XYZ file of C-alpha atoms in Angstrom:
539
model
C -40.703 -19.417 -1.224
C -43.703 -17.473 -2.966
C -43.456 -13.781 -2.408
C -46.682 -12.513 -0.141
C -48.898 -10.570 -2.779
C -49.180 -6.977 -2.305
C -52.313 -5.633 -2.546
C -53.604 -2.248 -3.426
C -56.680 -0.956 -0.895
C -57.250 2.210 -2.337
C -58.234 0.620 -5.662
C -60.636 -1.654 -3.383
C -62.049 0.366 -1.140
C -63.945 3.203 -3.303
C -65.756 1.077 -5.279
C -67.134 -0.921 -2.076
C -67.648 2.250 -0.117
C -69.453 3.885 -2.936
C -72.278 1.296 -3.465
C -72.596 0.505 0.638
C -73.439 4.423 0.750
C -75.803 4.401 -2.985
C -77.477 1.178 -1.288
C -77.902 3.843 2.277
C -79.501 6.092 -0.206
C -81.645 4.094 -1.521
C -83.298 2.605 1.451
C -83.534 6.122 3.020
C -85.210 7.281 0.033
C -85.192 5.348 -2.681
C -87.586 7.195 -4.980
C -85.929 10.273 -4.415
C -82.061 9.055 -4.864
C -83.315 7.614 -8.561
C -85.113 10.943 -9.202
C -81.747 13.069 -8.339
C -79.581 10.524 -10.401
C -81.812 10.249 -13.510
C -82.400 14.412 -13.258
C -78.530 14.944 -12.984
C -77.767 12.517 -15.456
C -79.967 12.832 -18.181
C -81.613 16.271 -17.652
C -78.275 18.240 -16.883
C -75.459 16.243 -18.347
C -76.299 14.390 -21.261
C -77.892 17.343 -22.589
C -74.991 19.344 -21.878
C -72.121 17.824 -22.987
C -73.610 14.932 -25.085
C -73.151 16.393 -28.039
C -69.203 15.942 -27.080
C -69.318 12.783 -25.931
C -70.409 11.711 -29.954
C -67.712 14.118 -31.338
C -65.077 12.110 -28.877
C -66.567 8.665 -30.386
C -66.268 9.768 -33.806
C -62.784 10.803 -32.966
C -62.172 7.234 -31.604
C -63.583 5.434 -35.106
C -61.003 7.559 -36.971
C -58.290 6.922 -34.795
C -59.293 2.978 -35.170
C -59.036 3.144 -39.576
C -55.642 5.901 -39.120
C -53.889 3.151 -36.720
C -54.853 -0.002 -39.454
C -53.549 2.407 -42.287
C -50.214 4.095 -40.791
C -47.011 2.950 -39.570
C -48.673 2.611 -36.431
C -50.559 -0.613 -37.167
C -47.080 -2.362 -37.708
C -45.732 -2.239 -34.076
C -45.292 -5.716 -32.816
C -46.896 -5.634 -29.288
C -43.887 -7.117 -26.715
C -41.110 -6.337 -29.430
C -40.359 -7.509 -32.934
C -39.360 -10.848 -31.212
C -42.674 -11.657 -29.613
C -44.634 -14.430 -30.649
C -48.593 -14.743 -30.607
C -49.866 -16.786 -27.716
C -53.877 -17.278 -29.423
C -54.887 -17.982 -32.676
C -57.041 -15.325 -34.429
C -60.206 -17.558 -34.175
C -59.239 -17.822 -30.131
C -58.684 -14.564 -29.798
C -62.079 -13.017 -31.759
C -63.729 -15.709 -29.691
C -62.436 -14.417 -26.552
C -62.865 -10.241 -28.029
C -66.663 -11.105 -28.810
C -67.815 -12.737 -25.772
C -66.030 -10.449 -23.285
C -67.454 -7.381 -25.327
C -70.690 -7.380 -26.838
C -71.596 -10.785 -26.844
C -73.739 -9.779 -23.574
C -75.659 -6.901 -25.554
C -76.868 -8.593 -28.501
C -78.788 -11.166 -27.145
C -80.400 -8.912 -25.182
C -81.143 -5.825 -27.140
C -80.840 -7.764 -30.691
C -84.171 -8.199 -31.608
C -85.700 -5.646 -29.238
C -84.344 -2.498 -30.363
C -84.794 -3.067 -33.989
C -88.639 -3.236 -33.323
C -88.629 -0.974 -30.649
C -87.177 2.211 -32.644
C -89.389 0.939 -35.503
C -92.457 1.262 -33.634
C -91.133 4.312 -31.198
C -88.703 6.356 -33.732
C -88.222 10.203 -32.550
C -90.292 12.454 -32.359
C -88.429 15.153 -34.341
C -87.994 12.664 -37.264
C -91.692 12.855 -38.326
C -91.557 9.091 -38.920
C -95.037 7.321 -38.149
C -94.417 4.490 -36.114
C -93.754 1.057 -38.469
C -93.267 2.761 -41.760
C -90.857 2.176 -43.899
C -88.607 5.218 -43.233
C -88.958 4.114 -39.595
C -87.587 0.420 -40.272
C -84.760 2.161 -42.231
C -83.986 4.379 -39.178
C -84.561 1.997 -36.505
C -81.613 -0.396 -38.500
C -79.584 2.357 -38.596
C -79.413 3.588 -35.387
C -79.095 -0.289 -34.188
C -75.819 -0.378 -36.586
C -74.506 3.089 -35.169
C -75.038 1.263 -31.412
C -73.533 -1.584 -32.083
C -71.105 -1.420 -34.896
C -68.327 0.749 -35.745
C -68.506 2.877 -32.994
C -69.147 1.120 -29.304
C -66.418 -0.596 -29.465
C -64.164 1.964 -30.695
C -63.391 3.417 -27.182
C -62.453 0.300 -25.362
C -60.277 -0.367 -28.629
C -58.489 2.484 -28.517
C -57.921 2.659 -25.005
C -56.361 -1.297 -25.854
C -54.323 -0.289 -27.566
C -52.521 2.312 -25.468
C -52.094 0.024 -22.353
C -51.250 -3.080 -24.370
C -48.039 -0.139 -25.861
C -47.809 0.890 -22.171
C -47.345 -2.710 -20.501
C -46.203 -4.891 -23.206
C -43.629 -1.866 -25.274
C -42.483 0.556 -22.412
C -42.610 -2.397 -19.488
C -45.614 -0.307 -17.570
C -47.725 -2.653 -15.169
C -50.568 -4.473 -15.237
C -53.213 -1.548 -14.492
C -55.546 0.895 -15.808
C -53.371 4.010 -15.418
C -50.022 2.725 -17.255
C -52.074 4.745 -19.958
C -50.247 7.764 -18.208
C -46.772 6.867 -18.846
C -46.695 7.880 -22.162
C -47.981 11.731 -21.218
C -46.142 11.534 -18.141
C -43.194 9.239 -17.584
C -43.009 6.701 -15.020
C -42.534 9.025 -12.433
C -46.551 9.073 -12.475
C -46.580 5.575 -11.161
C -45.660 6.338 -7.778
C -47.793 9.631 -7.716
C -51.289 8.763 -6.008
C -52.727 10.060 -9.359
C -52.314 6.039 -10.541
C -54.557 5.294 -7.476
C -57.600 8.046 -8.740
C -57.359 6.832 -11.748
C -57.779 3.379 -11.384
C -60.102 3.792 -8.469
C -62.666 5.674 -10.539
C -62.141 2.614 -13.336
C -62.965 0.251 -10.960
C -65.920 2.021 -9.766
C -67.436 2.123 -13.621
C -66.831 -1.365 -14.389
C -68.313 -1.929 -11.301
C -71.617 -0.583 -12.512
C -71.579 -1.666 -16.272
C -70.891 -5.415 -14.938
C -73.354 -5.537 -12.600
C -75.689 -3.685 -14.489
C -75.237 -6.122 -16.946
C -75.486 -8.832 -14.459
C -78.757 -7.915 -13.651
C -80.245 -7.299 -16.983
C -79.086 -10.744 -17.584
C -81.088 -12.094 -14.511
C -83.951 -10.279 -15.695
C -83.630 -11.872 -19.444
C -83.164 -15.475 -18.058
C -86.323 -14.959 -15.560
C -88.208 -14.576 -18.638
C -86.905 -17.816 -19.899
C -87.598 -19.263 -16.046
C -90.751 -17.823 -17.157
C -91.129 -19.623 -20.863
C -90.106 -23.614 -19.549
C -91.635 -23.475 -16.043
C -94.305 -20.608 -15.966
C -92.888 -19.406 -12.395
C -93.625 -15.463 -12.760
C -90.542 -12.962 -13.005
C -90.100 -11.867 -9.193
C -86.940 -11.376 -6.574
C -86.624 -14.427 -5.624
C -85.958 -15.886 -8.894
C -83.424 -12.818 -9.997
C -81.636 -13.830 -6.622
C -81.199 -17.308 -7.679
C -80.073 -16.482 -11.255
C -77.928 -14.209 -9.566
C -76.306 -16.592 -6.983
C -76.131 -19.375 -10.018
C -73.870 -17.141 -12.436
C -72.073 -15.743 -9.560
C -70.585 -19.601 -9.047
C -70.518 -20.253 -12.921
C -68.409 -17.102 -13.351
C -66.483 -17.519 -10.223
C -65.308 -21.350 -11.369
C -64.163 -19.836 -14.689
C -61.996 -17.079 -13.494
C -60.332 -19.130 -11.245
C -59.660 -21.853 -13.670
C -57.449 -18.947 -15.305
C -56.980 -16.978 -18.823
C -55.802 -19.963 -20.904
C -58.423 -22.446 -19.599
C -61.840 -20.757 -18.347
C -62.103 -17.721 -20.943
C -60.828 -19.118 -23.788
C -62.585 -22.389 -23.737
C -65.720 -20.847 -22.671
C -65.516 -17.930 -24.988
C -64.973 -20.182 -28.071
C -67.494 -22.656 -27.701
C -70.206 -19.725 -27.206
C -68.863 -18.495 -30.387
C -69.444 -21.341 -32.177
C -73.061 -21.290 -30.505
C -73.351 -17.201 -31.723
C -72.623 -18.675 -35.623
C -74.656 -21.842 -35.543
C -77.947 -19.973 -33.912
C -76.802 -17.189 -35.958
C -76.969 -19.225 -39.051
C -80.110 -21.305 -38.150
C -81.916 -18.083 -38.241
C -81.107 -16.989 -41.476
C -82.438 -19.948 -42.932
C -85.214 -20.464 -41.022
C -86.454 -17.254 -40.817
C -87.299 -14.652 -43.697
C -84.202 -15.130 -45.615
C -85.163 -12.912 -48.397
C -86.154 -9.921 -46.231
C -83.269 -10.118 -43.851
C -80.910 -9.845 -47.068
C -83.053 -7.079 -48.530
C -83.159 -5.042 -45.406
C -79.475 -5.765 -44.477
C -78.350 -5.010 -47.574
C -80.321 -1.428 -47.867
C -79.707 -0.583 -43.839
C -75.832 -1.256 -44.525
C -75.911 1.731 -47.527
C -77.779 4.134 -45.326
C -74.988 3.253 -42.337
C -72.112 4.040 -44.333
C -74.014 6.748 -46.617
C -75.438 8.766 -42.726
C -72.551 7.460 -40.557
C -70.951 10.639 -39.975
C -74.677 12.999 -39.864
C -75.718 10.216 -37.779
C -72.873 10.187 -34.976
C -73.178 13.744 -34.677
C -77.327 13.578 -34.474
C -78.143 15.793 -31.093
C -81.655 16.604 -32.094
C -81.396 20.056 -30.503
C -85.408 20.382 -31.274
C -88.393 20.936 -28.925
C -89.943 17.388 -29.819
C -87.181 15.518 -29.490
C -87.703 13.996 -26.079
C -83.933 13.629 -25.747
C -84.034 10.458 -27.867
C -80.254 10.564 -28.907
C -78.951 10.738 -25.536
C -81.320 8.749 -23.863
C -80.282 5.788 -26.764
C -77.124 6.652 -28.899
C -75.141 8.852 -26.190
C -76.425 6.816 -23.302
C -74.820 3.798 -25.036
C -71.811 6.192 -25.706
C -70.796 6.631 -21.955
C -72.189 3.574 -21.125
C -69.158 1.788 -23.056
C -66.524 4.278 -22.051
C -67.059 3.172 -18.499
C -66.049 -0.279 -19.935
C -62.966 1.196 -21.713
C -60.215 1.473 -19.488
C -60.209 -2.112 -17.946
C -61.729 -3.798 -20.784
C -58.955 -2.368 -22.985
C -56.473 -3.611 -19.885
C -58.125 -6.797 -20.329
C -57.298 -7.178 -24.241
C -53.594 -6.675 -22.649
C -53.713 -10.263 -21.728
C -54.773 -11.634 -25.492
C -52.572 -9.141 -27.442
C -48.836 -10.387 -27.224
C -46.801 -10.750 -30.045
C -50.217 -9.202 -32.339
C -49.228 -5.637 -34.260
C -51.680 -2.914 -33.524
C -53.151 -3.661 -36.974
C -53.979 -6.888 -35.979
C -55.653 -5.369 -32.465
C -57.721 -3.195 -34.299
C -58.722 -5.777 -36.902
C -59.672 -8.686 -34.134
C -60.712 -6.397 -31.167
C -62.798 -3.694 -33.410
C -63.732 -4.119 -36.712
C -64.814 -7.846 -36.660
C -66.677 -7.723 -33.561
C -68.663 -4.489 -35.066
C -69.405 -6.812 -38.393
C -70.495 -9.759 -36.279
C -72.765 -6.750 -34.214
C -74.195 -5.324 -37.944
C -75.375 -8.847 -39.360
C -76.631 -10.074 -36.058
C -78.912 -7.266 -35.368
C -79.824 -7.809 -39.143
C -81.238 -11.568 -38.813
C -83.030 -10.805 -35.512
C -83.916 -7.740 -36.223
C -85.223 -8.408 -39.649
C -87.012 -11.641 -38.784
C -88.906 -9.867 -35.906
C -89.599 -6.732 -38.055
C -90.825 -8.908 -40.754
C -93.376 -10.893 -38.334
C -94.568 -7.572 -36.887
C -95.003 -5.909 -40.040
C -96.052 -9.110 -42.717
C -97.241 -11.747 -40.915
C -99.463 -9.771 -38.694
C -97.583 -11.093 -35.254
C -97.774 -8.422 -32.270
C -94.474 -8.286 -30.888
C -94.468 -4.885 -30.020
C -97.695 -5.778 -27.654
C -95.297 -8.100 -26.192
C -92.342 -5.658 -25.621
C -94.842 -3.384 -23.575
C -96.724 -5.850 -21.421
C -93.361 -8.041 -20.613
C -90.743 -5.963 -21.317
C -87.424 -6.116 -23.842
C -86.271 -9.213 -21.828
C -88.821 -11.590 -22.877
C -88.841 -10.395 -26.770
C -85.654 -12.367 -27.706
C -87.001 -15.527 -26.401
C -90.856 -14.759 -27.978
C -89.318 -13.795 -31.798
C -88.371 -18.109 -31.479
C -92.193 -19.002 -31.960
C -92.274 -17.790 -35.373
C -89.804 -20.376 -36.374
C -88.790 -24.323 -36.600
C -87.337 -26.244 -33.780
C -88.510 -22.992 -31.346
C -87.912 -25.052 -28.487
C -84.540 -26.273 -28.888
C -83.389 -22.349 -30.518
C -84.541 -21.327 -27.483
C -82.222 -23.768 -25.368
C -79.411 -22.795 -27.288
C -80.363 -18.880 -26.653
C -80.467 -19.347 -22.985
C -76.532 -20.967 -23.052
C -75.572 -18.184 -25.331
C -76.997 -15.938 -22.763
C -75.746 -17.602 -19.600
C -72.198 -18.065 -21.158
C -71.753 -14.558 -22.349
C -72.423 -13.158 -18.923
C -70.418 -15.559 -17.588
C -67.378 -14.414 -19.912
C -67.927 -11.108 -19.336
C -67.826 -11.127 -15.876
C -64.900 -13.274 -15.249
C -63.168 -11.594 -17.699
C -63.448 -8.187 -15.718
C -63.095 -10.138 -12.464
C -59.362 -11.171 -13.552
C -58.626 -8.291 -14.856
C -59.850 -6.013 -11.491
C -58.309 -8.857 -9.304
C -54.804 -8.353 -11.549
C -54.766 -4.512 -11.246
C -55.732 -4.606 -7.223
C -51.944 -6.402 -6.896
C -48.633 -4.460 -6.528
C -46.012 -5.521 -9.575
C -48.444 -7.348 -11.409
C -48.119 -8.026 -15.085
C -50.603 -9.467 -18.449
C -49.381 -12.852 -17.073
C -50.081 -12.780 -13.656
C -53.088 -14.826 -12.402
C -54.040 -13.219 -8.982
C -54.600 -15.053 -6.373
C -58.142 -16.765 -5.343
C -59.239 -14.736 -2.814
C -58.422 -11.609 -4.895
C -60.539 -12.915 -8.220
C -63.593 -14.203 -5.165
C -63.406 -10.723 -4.115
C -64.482 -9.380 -7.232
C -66.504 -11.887 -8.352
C -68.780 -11.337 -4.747
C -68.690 -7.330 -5.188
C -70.448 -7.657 -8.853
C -72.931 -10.255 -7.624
C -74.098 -8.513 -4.445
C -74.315 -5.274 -6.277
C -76.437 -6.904 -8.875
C -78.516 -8.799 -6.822
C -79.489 -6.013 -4.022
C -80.295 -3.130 -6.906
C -82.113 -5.760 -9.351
C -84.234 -7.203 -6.021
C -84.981 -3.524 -4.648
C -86.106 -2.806 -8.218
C -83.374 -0.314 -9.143
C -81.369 -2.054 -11.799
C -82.409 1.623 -13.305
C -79.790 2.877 -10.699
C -77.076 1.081 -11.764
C -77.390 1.849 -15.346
C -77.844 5.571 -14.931
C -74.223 4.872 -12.362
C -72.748 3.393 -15.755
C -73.518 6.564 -17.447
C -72.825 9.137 -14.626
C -69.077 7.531 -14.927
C -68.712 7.001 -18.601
C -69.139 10.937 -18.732
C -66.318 11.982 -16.869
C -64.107 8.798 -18.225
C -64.963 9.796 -21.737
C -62.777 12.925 -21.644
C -60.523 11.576 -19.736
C -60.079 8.581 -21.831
C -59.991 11.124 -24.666
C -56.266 13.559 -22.737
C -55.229 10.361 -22.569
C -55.581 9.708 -26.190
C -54.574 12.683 -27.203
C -51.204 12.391 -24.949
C -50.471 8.961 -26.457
C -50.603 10.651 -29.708
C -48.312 13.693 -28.668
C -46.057 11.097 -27.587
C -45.905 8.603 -30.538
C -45.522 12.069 -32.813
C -42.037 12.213 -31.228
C -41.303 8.534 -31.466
C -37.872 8.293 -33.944
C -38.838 6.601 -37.015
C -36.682 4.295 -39.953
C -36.203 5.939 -43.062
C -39.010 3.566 -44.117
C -41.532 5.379 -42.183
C -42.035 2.537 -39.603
C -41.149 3.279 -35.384
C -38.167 2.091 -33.569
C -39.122 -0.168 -30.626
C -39.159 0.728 -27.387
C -35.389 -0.003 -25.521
C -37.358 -2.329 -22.979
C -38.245 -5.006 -25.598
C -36.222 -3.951 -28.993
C -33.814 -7.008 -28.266
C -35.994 -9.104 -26.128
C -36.646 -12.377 -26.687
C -40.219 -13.868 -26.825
C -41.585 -14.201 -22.753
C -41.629 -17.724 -23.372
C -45.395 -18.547 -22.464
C -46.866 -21.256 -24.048
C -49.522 -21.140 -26.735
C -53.308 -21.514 -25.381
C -54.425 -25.154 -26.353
C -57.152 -25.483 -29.620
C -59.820 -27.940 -29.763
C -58.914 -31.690 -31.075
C -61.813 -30.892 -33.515
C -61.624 -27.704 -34.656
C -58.037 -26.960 -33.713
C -57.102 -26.680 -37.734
C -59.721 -24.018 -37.683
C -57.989 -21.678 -35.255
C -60.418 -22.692 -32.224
């Protein structure tokens, strides 16, 4: 007989009850609920304690090279008997399109141009020079390179020690038992914890969500000429909530993976397409000289605070905001690399989950954002015009007309699109639906109704802020929780650390296993299925 599934309503119930009373706010007062949030947020707290929240990041970059260097990086995740269960190929496929797949097509050719044509203030840079061009590449590389991801890595790889080393389950705060023991499992602290985690991914999917309506609209827009308006959000809405919903229930090994890999193959081909076909010259040049001033300013420009009276708080509205804006990812997007990281060492995580996603991040904002800054500043093509009568949604989509085959790019831009959100969101629907159930562990598929549950919360939230015209909400909801989660995230770092430092070690250097999986065998899951054609690949 099936044992009844035990669910946990604390977890469920603060998220719901915190949006039902946001949504209150906001038709009380709308105008003045966004004016509180934005002045709190951006005015008060990102000035206050932004300049720690880029200290923390840096901290987390470090922490990602120290791990593939050290003994650390050779602990076998599941024991020294576990076996991998995904390929590499499978498993970058799966780490790019449930991480920042989402982000680049959105914000890949419109912040390049945008911090171009709008650098800071304080930097003296006139708008489209060529110091500006080098800064706006930079600052796209520092967003989405090394140091996003670095967070959600990190916080990966202390829950996939947790569950799949020490025998923790399947949620958020098993990061605790290495500070505290598993006495703190049964302490209502678990509860908090994973509550407030809940609540943040809550707003960063659904933000996302509806940024992704808004993006697609402006392809509605491109193939049908039907104007950008609620209705059309709604339906984009209600159409990904069934696309994402059919995935997550078709499970792990079947929706996400097969999904995720075929968009990656998509991400390379477009990827490539625009290399050629675009200004192949320039995006090498500018690629080549943006990567030397990344690694030359990374460290000056993770720490860059502009504490100056012109500065119109550019690095926490862009840099920090994206900062916090992650962290409110980490916790259950590093529970969800749980599921993919079996029988890996935590030299492998750290390879596949952060340093080849950040790669694939620095060369894609290169193409787009060199063959966009190259019509805008050669070929005499107004993009920028474009960006501030329509919007950063409708730029990706526009940057096609300057090359070959713009119609069919375009097609393939729009699945890319559609199946990253889709990805991303059942992803984090599993994964929420997984930690919501009593005993669950990595392998556990929750039930239906559990993953629907989910799946409904991101796509109501999503539709009723993005059709009241507050997507803005959300996204300064991301931040307000990826402050407090960042130093959070960061004691919890710090105790995994502590706790590791007193781990006994072999006269080689290298840590003993755990005495939960030292002499266990392999859990005996079968390998995810490859492709029939590209199955020698990896795929």
């Amino acid at each position: 007989m099936k044992e009844k599934v035990k669910i946990r309503p604390a977890v469920m119930s603060v998220t719901v009850i915190l949006f039902v009373l946001m949504l209150a706010a906001i038709l009380i007062n709308g105008e003045a609920f966004y004016y509180v949030l934005n002045t709190v947020v951006m005015n008060t707290l990102m000035s206050s304690v932004g300049w720690a929240v880029s200290l923390v990041m840096l901290f987390m970059v470090i922490l990602c090279i120290v791990i593939m260097v050290t003994p650390l990086g050779k602990i076998r995740l599941g024991g020294p008997n576990a076996k991998p269960k995904f390929s590499y190929m499978q498993w970058f496929g799966i780490s790019l399109c449930t991480g920042i797949g989402a982000g680049v097509v959105f914000w890949g050719a419109a912040e390049p141009l945008l911090f171009a044509m709008e650098p800071s203030a304080s930097t003296g840079l006139a708008a489209g020079s060529n110091g500006a061009v080098l800064w706006s590449m930079l600052h796209c590389f520092l967003q989405w390179g090394l140091t996003p991801y670095a967070s959600c890595v990190i916080m990966g790889v202390i829950l996939s020690y947790a569950i799949l080393n020490m025998n923790a389950p399947f949620k958020a705060s098993s990061c605790l038992v290495p500070i505290f023991g598993e006495k703190v499992l049964k302490s209502r602290w678990c509860d908090v914890f994973d509550a407030i985690s809940a609540f943040a991914l809550t707003g960063a999917v659904a933000g996302g969500l509806g940024y992704g309506a808004m993006q697609l609209s402006a392809a509605v827009k491109a193939f049908t000429g039907f104007e950008p308006s609620p209705t059309v959000y709604a339906i984009i809405i209600i159409v990904m909530f069934f696309c994402y919903n059919a995935s997550a229930v078709s499970g792990l090994r079947n929706g996400i993976t097969l999904l995720s890999n075929r968009n990656t193959q998509l991400f390379f081909i477009l990827l490539l397409f625009v290399l050629l076909a675009g200004p192949t010259a320039y995006i090498c040049n500018l690629f080549t000289e943006s990567l030397g001033e990344y690694l030359s300013e990374f460290f000056s420009a993770s720490l860059y605070t502009a504490p100056y009276v012109d500065s119109g708080m550019w690095p926490q509205n862009w840099d920090m905001y994206w900062w916090v804006d992650w962290m409110a990812y980490a916790p259950l997007l590093g529970l969800f690399m749980v599921r993919v990281a079996y029988g890996r060492t935590l030299r492998e995580f750290v390879l596949i989950e952060w340093l080849f996603p950040a790669l694939f991040g620095i060369i894609w904002f290169s193409v787009f954002g060199g063959t966009i800054l190259h019509a805008q500043l050669f070929d005499g093509i107004d993009f920028y015009s474009v960006y501030l009568a329509e919007g950063a949604e409708a730029l990706t989509l526009s940057m096609f007309n300057v090359l070959p085959l713009s119609t069919i790019a375009k097609v393939v831009m729009l699945i890319i699109i559609t199946v990253s959100l889709v990805t991303q969101c059942d992803s984090m629907t599993v994964t929420l639906a997984g930690m919501c159930m009593e005993k669950s562990d990595e392998n556990t598929e929750a039930p239906i109704p559990l993953k629907l549950f989910w799946g409904i919360v991101f796509a109501v939230i999503a539709l009723v802020f993005t059709v009241l015209g507050g997507i803005g909400g959300v996204k300064t909801i991301k931040s307000f929780c990826g402050i407090p989660l960042t130093f959070i995230c960061l004691f919890v770092t710090l105790g995994y650390l502590r706790y590791m430092a007193k781990r006994p070690r072999k006269t080689t250097g290298e840590y003993e296993y755990e005495d939960a999986v030292k002499d266990a065998p392999d859990n005996g899951q079968p390998e995810a299925p490859k492709s029939k054609l590209l199955g020698k690949l990896g795929w």
